[in-house]
Amino acid sequence: MSKPIVAVVGRPNVGKSTLFNRIAKKSVSIVEDIPGVTRDRLYMDAEWLGREFTLIDTGGIELETTDKMLSLVRHQAQLAIDEADVILFIVDGKAGLTSADEEIATVLRNTRKPVILAANKIDSQKNVHDVYEFYNLGLGEPIAISAVNMMNLGDLLDQVIDKLPKFDSESNNEDEIKVAVIGRPNVGKSSLVNALIGEERSIVSDIAGTTRDAIDTKIFKDGMYYIFIDTAGMRRKAKIDLPVERYSVIRSLRAVDRADIVLLVLDAVDGVTEQDKKIAGYAHEAGKGCIIIVNKWDLIDKDSKTTLRYTENIRGELAFMQYAPVLYISALTKQRVHRVTELVNYVAEQHAMRIATNVLNQLVTDAVNINPPPSEKGKRLKVLYVTQANIKPPTFVFFVNDPEIMHFSYLRYLENKLREAFGFEGTPLHLVLRGRKEEE
């Protein structure tokens, strides 16, 4: 059984994201004094008095609009309302009742779902009387809160958990694979996530920069739980002009940090760009399992050797990521999209692989006998012992007589032997040197 869902809805700039962050106890949603900053649905698990629930932040609802982006935002908010068990309707207590509030209230009353009405921006008790006019919405007694000052948030959450359906937390302990979907703007990251989960979870538009937050989506597929994290497109620094977009890039990098596996999405038409290399480099340095996804493959004219040429080019441009499998897809037509989760499962296993110490030492001994290390300044390197210290990524500690005479090319030789023997496809390997007298 999934956790009950609470959707935070309201017109733009009433403080939904600030409240979302306060309840989630994390700075998850971007907060700026600009209407329309939140566009997609954002999910975060929250807890109050031992009751767990999933909170959804939504973009500001504008029912009467011809703007394409605002229409998409409204659609996302409607999906959140449909999905929710309890709806938290936020109004601006300082600005007072508006016609937009009345229109949204009409929509919410028709859902026949529990609705909690919260008048935000009531910063002191002496302003509490400002909420009385919101009785006119016909949604029951409004509760005066201040998301910024956290006034009455406890009372608000008491009402939320009182209306939640029951949830058994013990049934939600299955293993999860966290997958961050990263890349430049407009390469098709959100389209890929939507194709994977089978619904329009993220807003898709040909406007670069549509996705601004890192958006978590949990799905259950073929006996496994996945959390797909759709991230904002990462542009070059010179292209970033709004503060809100700088925050988005930071969120994308943090998404990589908390992921197990990274899907690096490339545009088949553009090929590998300098920015793609930088994004890939961050995932590589973070030690994440990586799969290279070449999207928009349906737009390429092909012959019998097209895939081979593209792969060779990718290997040449991303020389430090030779270990990453390459998958050619079309998120639009869903060509080979089903193979993404298969590869994620495989790379996750490789990323978490642990090798027995005796097997490791036998392999390294054989590798050294076949190709002895060269001498340096009359001194020959001796590999005394090797052990695996960690997983995710697999980390190996080599104890040698003198780390300073280990040439990088010989260390690469040993890494290649490890890969030949055990695979480790899709995952970087960390090789650490220790001198004879150094402690492990």
CSV table of N, CA and C in Angstrom, one decimal, residues 12-129:
chain,number,residue,atom,x,y,z
A,12,PRO,N,-1.1,31.4,-8.1
A,12,PRO,CA,0.4,31.7,-8.0
A,12,PRO,C,0.7,32.6,-6.8
A,13,ASN,N,1.9,32.4,-6.3
A,13,ASN,CA,2.5,33.3,-5.3
A,13,ASN,C,1.8,33.5,-4.0
A,14,VAL,N,1.1,32.4,-3.5
A,14,VAL,CA,0.5,32.5,-2.2
A,14,VAL,C,1.3,31.8,-1.1
A,15,GLY,N,2.5,31.3,-1.5
A,15,GLY,CA,3.4,30.7,-0.5
A,15,GLY,C,3.3,29.2,-0.5
A,16,LYS,N,2.9,28.5,-1.5
A,16,LYS,CA,2.8,27.1,-1.5
A,16,LYS,C,4.1,26.4,-1.3
A,17,SER,N,5.1,26.8,-2.1
A,17,SER,CA,6.4,26.2,-2.0
A,17,SER,C,7.1,26.4,-0.7
A,18,THR,N,6.9,27.6,-0.1
A,18,THR,CA,7.5,27.9,1.2
A,18,THR,C,6.9,26.9,2.3
A,19,LEU,N,5.6,26.8,2.2
A,19,LEU,CA,4.9,25.8,3.1
A,19,LEU,C,5.4,24.4,2.9
A,20,PHE,N,5.5,24.0,1.6
A,20,PHE,CA,6.0,22.7,1.2
A,20,PHE,C,7.4,22.4,1.9
A,21,ASN,N,8.3,23.4,1.7
A,21,ASN,CA,9.6,23.2,2.3
A,21,ASN,C,9.6,23.1,3.8
A,22,ARG,N,8.7,23.9,4.5
A,22,ARG,CA,8.6,23.8,5.9
A,22,ARG,C,8.1,22.5,6.4
A,23,ILE,N,7.1,21.9,5.7
A,23,ILE,CA,6.5,20.6,6.1
A,23,ILE,C,7.5,19.5,5.8
A,24,ALA,N,8.2,19.6,4.6
A,24,ALA,CA,9.1,18.6,4.2
A,24,ALA,C,10.4,18.7,5.0
A,25,LYS,N,10.6,19.8,5.7
A,25,LYS,CA,11.8,20.1,6.5
A,25,LYS,C,13.1,20.1,5.6
A,26,LYS,N,12.9,20.4,4.3
A,26,LYS,CA,14.1,20.5,3.4
A,26,LYS,C,13.7,21.6,2.4
A,27,SER,N,14.8,22.2,1.9
A,27,SER,CA,14.6,23.2,0.8
A,27,SER,C,14.5,22.5,-0.5
A,28,VAL,N,13.3,21.9,-0.8
A,28,VAL,CA,13.1,21.1,-2.0
A,28,VAL,C,12.6,21.9,-3.1
A,29,SER,N,11.5,22.7,-2.8
A,29,SER,CA,10.9,23.6,-3.9
A,29,SER,C,11.7,24.9,-3.9
A,30,ILE,N,11.9,25.4,-5.1
A,30,ILE,CA,12.6,26.7,-5.3
A,30,ILE,C,11.6,27.8,-4.9
A,31,VAL,N,12.0,28.7,-4.1
A,31,VAL,CA,11.2,29.8,-3.6
A,31,VAL,C,11.7,31.1,-4.1
A,32,GLU,N,10.9,31.8,-4.9
A,32,GLU,CA,11.3,33.2,-5.3
A,32,GLU,C,10.0,34.0,-5.3
A,33,ASP,N,10.1,35.3,-5.2
A,33,ASP,CA,9.0,36.2,-5.2
A,33,ASP,C,8.6,36.5,-6.6
A,34,ILE,N,8.5,35.4,-7.4
A,34,ILE,CA,8.1,35.5,-8.8
A,34,ILE,C,7.0,34.5,-9.1
A,35,PRO,N,5.8,34.9,-9.5
A,35,PRO,CA,4.8,34.0,-9.8
A,35,PRO,C,5.2,33.0,-10.9
A,36,GLY,N,4.9,31.7,-10.7
A,36,GLY,CA,5.1,30.7,-11.7
A,36,GLY,C,6.5,30.0,-11.6
A,37,VAL,N,7.2,30.2,-10.5
A,37,VAL,CA,8.5,29.5,-10.3
A,37,VAL,C,8.3,28.0,-10.3
A,38,THR,N,7.3,27.5,-9.5
A,38,THR,CA,7.1,26.1,-9.5
A,38,THR,C,6.2,25.7,-10.7
A,39,ARG,N,6.6,24.7,-11.5
A,39,ARG,CA,5.9,24.4,-12.7
A,39,ARG,C,5.4,22.9,-12.6
A,40,ASP,N,6.3,22.0,-12.2
A,40,ASP,CA,5.9,20.6,-12.2
A,40,ASP,C,5.4,20.3,-10.8
A,41,ARG,N,4.9,19.0,-10.7
A,41,ARG,CA,4.6,18.5,-9.4
A,41,ARG,C,5.9,18.0,-8.7
A,42,LEU,N,6.0,18.4,-7.5
A,42,LEU,CA,7.2,18.0,-6.7
A,42,LEU,C,6.7,17.1,-5.6
A,43,TYR,N,7.3,15.9,-5.4
A,43,TYR,CA,6.9,15.0,-4.4
A,43,TYR,C,8.0,14.9,-3.3
A,44,MET,N,7.6,14.8,-2.0
A,44,MET,CA,8.5,14.6,-0.9
A,44,MET,C,7.7,13.9,0.2
A,45,ASP,N,8.4,12.9,0.8
A,45,ASP,CA,7.8,12.2,2.0
A,45,ASP,C,7.9,13.1,3.2
A,46,ALA,N,6.9,13.1,4.0
A,46,ALA,CA,6.8,14.0,5.2
A,46,ALA,C,6.2,13.1,6.4
A,47,GLU,N,6.4,13.7,7.6
A,47,GLU,CA,5.9,12.9,8.8
A,47,GLU,C,5.4,13.9,9.8
A,48,TRP,N,4.4,13.6,10.5
A,48,TRP,CA,3.9,14.4,11.6
A,48,TRP,C,3.3,13.5,12.7
A,49,LEU,N,3.8,13.5,13.9
A,49,LEU,CA,3.3,12.7,15.0
A,49,LEU,C,3.2,11.3,14.6
A,50,GLY,N,4.3,10.8,13.9
A,50,GLY,CA,4.4,9.4,13.6
A,50,GLY,C,3.6,9.0,12.4
A,51,ARG,N,2.8,9.9,11.8
A,51,ARG,CA,2.1,9.6,10.6
A,51,ARG,C,2.9,10.0,9.3
A,52,GLU,N,3.1,9.1,8.4
A,52,GLU,CA,3.8,9.4,7.2
A,52,GLU,C,2.9,9.6,6.0
A,53,PHE,N,3.3,10.6,5.2
A,53,PHE,CA,2.5,10.9,4.0
A,53,PHE,C,3.4,11.5,2.9
A,54,THR,N,2.9,11.5,1.7
A,54,THR,CA,3.7,12.1,0.6
A,54,THR,C,3.0,13.4,0.3
A,55,LEU,N,3.9,14.5,0.2
A,55,LEU,CA,3.4,15.8,0.0
A,55,LEU,C,3.7,16.2,-1.5
A,56,ILE,N,2.8,16.8,-2.2
A,56,ILE,CA,3.0,17.3,-3.5
A,56,ILE,C,2.9,18.8,-3.6
A,57,ASP,N,3.9,19.4,-4.1
A,57,ASP,CA,3.9,20.9,-4.4
A,57,ASP,C,3.5,21.0,-5.9
A,58,THR,N,2.6,22.0,-6.1
A,58,THR,CA,2.1,22.2,-7.5
A,58,THR,C,2.4,23.6,-7.9
A,59,GLY,N,2.3,23.9,-9.2
A,59,GLY,CA,2.4,25.2,-9.7
A,59,GLY,C,1.1,26.0,-9.5
A,60,GLY,N,1.2,27.3,-9.5
A,60,GLY,CA,0.0,28.1,-9.3
A,60,GLY,C,-1.0,27.9,-10.4
A,61,ILE,N,-2.2,27.7,-9.9
A,61,ILE,CA,-3.3,27.4,-10.8
A,61,ILE,C,-4.0,28.7,-11.4
A,62,GLU,N,-4.0,28.9,-12.7
A,62,GLU,CA,-4.7,30.0,-13.3
A,62,GLU,C,-5.6,29.4,-14.3
A,63,LEU,N,-6.9,29.4,-13.9
A,63,LEU,CA,-7.9,28.7,-14.7
A,63,LEU,C,-8.2,29.4,-16.0
A,64,GLU,N,-8.2,30.8,-16.0
A,64,GLU,CA,-8.5,31.6,-17.2
A,64,GLU,C,-7.2,32.1,-17.8
A,65,THR,N,-6.6,31.3,-18.6
A,65,THR,CA,-5.4,31.7,-19.2
A,65,THR,C,-5.2,31.0,-20.6
A,66,THR,N,-4.6,31.8,-21.5
A,66,THR,CA,-4.3,31.2,-22.9
A,66,THR,C,-2.9,31.0,-23.0
A,67,ASP,N,-2.1,31.3,-22.0
A,67,ASP,CA,-0.6,31.0,-22.0
A,67,ASP,C,-0.4,29.5,-22.0
A,68,LYS,N,0.4,29.1,-23.0
A,68,LYS,CA,0.7,27.6,-23.1
A,68,LYS,C,1.3,27.0,-21.9
A,69,MET,N,2.4,27.7,-21.3
A,69,MET,CA,3.0,27.2,-20.2
A,69,MET,C,2.1,27.1,-19.0
A,70,LEU,N,1.3,28.2,-18.7
A,70,LEU,CA,0.4,28.2,-17.6
A,70,LEU,C,-0.7,27.1,-17.7
A,71,SER,N,-1.1,26.8,-19.0
A,71,SER,CA,-2.0,25.7,-19.2
A,71,SER,C,-1.4,24.4,-18.8
A,72,LEU,N,-0.1,24.2,-19.1
A,72,LEU,CA,0.6,23.0,-18.7
A,72,LEU,C,0.7,22.9,-17.2
A,73,VAL,N,1.0,24.0,-16.6
A,73,VAL,CA,1.1,24.0,-15.1
A,73,VAL,C,-0.3,23.6,-14.5
A,74,ARG,N,-1.3,24.2,-15.0
A,74,ARG,CA,-2.7,23.9,-14.5
A,74,ARG,C,-3.0,22.4,-14.7
A,75,HIS,N,-2.6,21.8,-15.8
A,75,HIS,CA,-2.8,20.4,-16.1
A,75,HIS,C,-2.1,19.6,-15.0
A,76,GLN,N,-0.8,20.0,-14.7
A,76,GLN,CA,-0.1,19.2,-13.7
A,76,GLN,C,-0.7,19.3,-12.3
A,77,ALA,N,-1.2,20.5,-12.0
A,77,ALA,CA,-1.9,20.7,-10.7
A,77,ALA,C,-3.2,19.8,-10.6
A,78,GLN,N,-3.9,19.8,-11.8
A,78,GLN,CA,-5.1,18.9,-11.8
A,78,GLN,C,-4.8,17.5,-11.6
A,79,LEU,N,-3.7,17.0,-12.2
A,79,LEU,CA,-3.2,15.6,-12.0
A,79,LEU,C,-2.9,15.4,-10.5
A,80,ALA,N,-2.3,16.4,-9.8
A,80,ALA,CA,-2.0,16.2,-8.4
A,80,ALA,C,-3.3,16.1,-7.6
A,81,ILE,N,-4.3,17.0,-7.9
A,81,ILE,CA,-5.6,16.9,-7.3
A,81,ILE,C,-6.2,15.6,-7.4
A,82,ASP,N,-6.2,15.0,-8.6
A,82,ASP,CA,-6.8,13.7,-8.9
A,82,ASP,C,-6.1,12.6,-8.1
A,83,GLU,N,-4.8,12.8,-7.9
A,83,GLU,CA,-4.0,11.8,-7.2
A,83,GLU,C,-4.1,11.8,-5.7
A,84,ALA,N,-4.5,13.0,-5.2
A,84,ALA,CA,-4.4,13.2,-3.7
A,84,ALA,C,-5.5,12.6,-2.9
A,85,ASP,N,-5.2,12.3,-1.7
A,85,ASP,CA,-6.2,11.8,-0.7
A,85,ASP,C,-6.7,13.0,0.1
A,86,VAL,N,-5.8,14.0,0.3
A,86,VAL,CA,-6.2,15.2,1.0
A,86,VAL,C,-5.7,16.4,0.2
A,87,ILE,N,-6.5,17.5,0.1
A,87,ILE,CA,-6.0,18.7,-0.6
A,87,ILE,C,-5.8,19.8,0.4
A,88,LEU,N,-4.6,20.4,0.3
A,88,LEU,CA,-4.3,21.6,1.1
A,88,LEU,C,-4.4,22.8,0.3
A,89,PHE,N,-5.5,23.6,0.4
A,89,PHE,CA,-5.7,24.7,-0.4
A,89,PHE,C,-5.2,26.0,0.3
A,90,ILE,N,-4.2,26.6,-0.4
A,90,ILE,CA,-3.5,27.8,0.2
A,90,ILE,C,-4.0,29.1,-0.4
A,91,VAL,N,-4.4,30.0,0.4
A,91,VAL,CA,-4.8,31.4,-0.1
A,91,VAL,C,-4.0,32.4,0.6
A,92,ASP,N,-3.9,33.6,0.1
A,92,ASP,CA,-3.1,34.7,0.6
A,92,ASP,C,-4.0,35.5,1.6
A,93,GLY,N,-3.7,35.3,2.9
A,93,GLY,CA,-4.5,36.0,3.9
A,93,GLY,C,-4.3,37.5,3.9
A,94,LYS,N,-3.1,37.9,3.4
A,94,LYS,CA,-2.8,39.3,3.4
A,94,LYS,C,-3.4,40.0,2.2
A,95,ALA,N,-3.5,39.4,1.1
A,95,ALA,CA,-4.1,40.0,-0.1
A,95,ALA,C,-5.6,39.9,-0.1
A,96,GLY,N,-6.2,38.9,0.7
A,96,GLY,CA,-7.6,38.8,0.8
A,96,GLY,C,-8.2,37.9,-0.3
A,97,LEU,N,-9.5,37.7,-0.3
A,97,LEU,CA,-10.2,36.8,-1.2
A,97,LEU,C,-10.2,37.4,-2.6
A,98,THR,N,-9.9,36.5,-3.6
A,98,THR,CA,-9.9,36.9,-5.0
A,98,THR,C,-10.8,36.0,-5.8
A,99,SER,N,-11.2,36.5,-7.0
A,99,SER,CA,-12.0,35.7,-7.9
A,99,SER,C,-11.3,34.4,-8.3
A,100,ALA,N,-10.0,34.4,-8.4
A,100,ALA,CA,-9.2,33.2,-8.7
A,100,ALA,C,-9.4,32.1,-7.6
A,101,ASP,N,-9.3,32.6,-6.3
A,101,ASP,CA,-9.6,31.7,-5.2
A,101,ASP,C,-10.9,31.1,-5.3
A,102,GLU,N,-12.0,31.8,-5.6
A,102,GLU,CA,-13.3,31.3,-5.7
A,102,GLU,C,-13.4,30.3,-6.8
A,103,GLU,N,-12.8,30.5,-8.0
A,103,GLU,CA,-12.8,29.6,-9.1
A,103,GLU,C,-12.2,28.3,-8.7
A,104,ILE,N,-11.0,28.4,-8.0
A,104,ILE,CA,-10.3,27.1,-7.6
A,104,ILE,C,-11.1,26.4,-6.6
A,105,ALA,N,-11.7,27.1,-5.6
A,105,ALA,CA,-12.6,26.5,-4.6
A,105,ALA,C,-13.7,25.7,-5.3
A,106,THR,N,-14.3,26.2,-6.3
A,106,THR,CA,-15.4,25.5,-7.0
A,106,THR,C,-14.9,24.2,-7.6
A,107,VAL,N,-13.7,24.2,-8.2
A,107,VAL,CA,-13.1,23.0,-8.7
A,107,VAL,C,-12.9,22.0,-7.5
A,108,LEU,N,-12.3,22.5,-6.4
A,108,LEU,CA,-12.0,21.6,-5.3
A,108,LEU,C,-13.3,21.0,-4.7
A,109,ARG,N,-14.3,21.8,-4.6
A,109,ARG,CA,-15.6,21.2,-4.0
A,109,ARG,C,-16.1,20.1,-4.8
A,110,ASN,N,-15.9,20.2,-6.1
A,110,ASN,CA,-16.4,19.1,-7.0
A,110,ASN,C,-15.6,17.8,-7.0
A,111,THR,N,-14.4,17.9,-6.4
A,111,THR,CA,-13.7,16.6,-6.2
A,111,THR,C,-14.2,15.7,-5.2
A,112,ARG,N,-15.0,16.3,-4.2
A,112,ARG,CA,-15.5,15.5,-3.1
A,112,ARG,C,-14.5,14.8,-2.3
A,113,LYS,N,-13.3,15.5,-2.2
A,113,LYS,CA,-12.2,15.0,-1.4
A,113,LYS,C,-12.0,16.0,-0.2
A,114,PRO,N,-11.4,15.5,0.9
A,114,PRO,CA,-11.2,16.4,2.0
A,114,PRO,C,-10.3,17.5,1.6
A,115,VAL,N,-10.7,18.8,1.9
A,115,VAL,CA,-10.0,20.0,1.6
A,115,VAL,C,-9.8,20.7,2.9
A,116,ILE,N,-8.5,21.1,3.1
A,116,ILE,CA,-8.1,21.9,4.3
A,116,ILE,C,-7.8,23.3,3.7
A,117,LEU,N,-8.4,24.3,4.2
A,117,LEU,CA,-8.2,25.7,3.7
A,117,LEU,C,-7.3,26.4,4.7
A,118,ALA,N,-6.1,26.9,4.2
A,118,ALA,CA,-5.2,27.6,5.0
A,118,ALA,C,-4.9,29.0,4.4
A,119,ALA,N,-5.1,30.0,5.2
A,119,ALA,CA,-4.8,31.4,4.8
A,119,ALA,C,-3.4,31.7,5.3
A,120,ASN,N,-2.5,31.8,4.3
A,120,ASN,CA,-1.1,32.1,4.6
A,120,ASN,C,-0.8,33.5,4.7
A,121,LYS,N,0.4,33.8,5.2
A,121,LYS,CA,1.0,35.2,5.3
A,121,LYS,C,0.3,36.0,6.4
A,122,ILE,N,-0.3,35.2,7.4
A,122,ILE,CA,-0.9,35.9,8.6
A,122,ILE,C,0.3,35.8,9.6
A,123,ASP,N,1.0,36.9,9.7
A,123,ASP,CA,2.3,36.9,10.5
A,123,ASP,C,2.2,37.1,11.9
A,124,SER,N,1.0,37.5,12.4
A,124,SER,CA,0.8,37.7,13.9
A,124,SER,C,-0.6,37.4,14.2
A,125,GLN,N,-0.9,37.1,15.5
A,125,GLN,CA,-2.2,36.8,16.0
A,125,GLN,C,-3.2,38.0,15.8
A,126,LYS,N,-2.7,39.2,15.8
A,126,LYS,CA,-3.6,40.3,15.6
A,126,LYS,C,-4.2,40.4,14.2
A,127,ASN,N,-3.6,39.7,13.3
A,127,ASN,CA,-4.1,39.7,11.9
A,127,ASN,C,-5.1,38.5,11.6
A,128,VAL,N,-5.3,37.7,12.6
A,128,VAL,CA,-6.1,36.5,12.4
A,128,VAL,C,-7.5,36.8,11.8
A,129,HIS,N,-8.1,37.9,12.2
A,129,HIS,CA,-9.4,38.3,11.8
A,129,HIS,C,-9.5,38.4,10.2
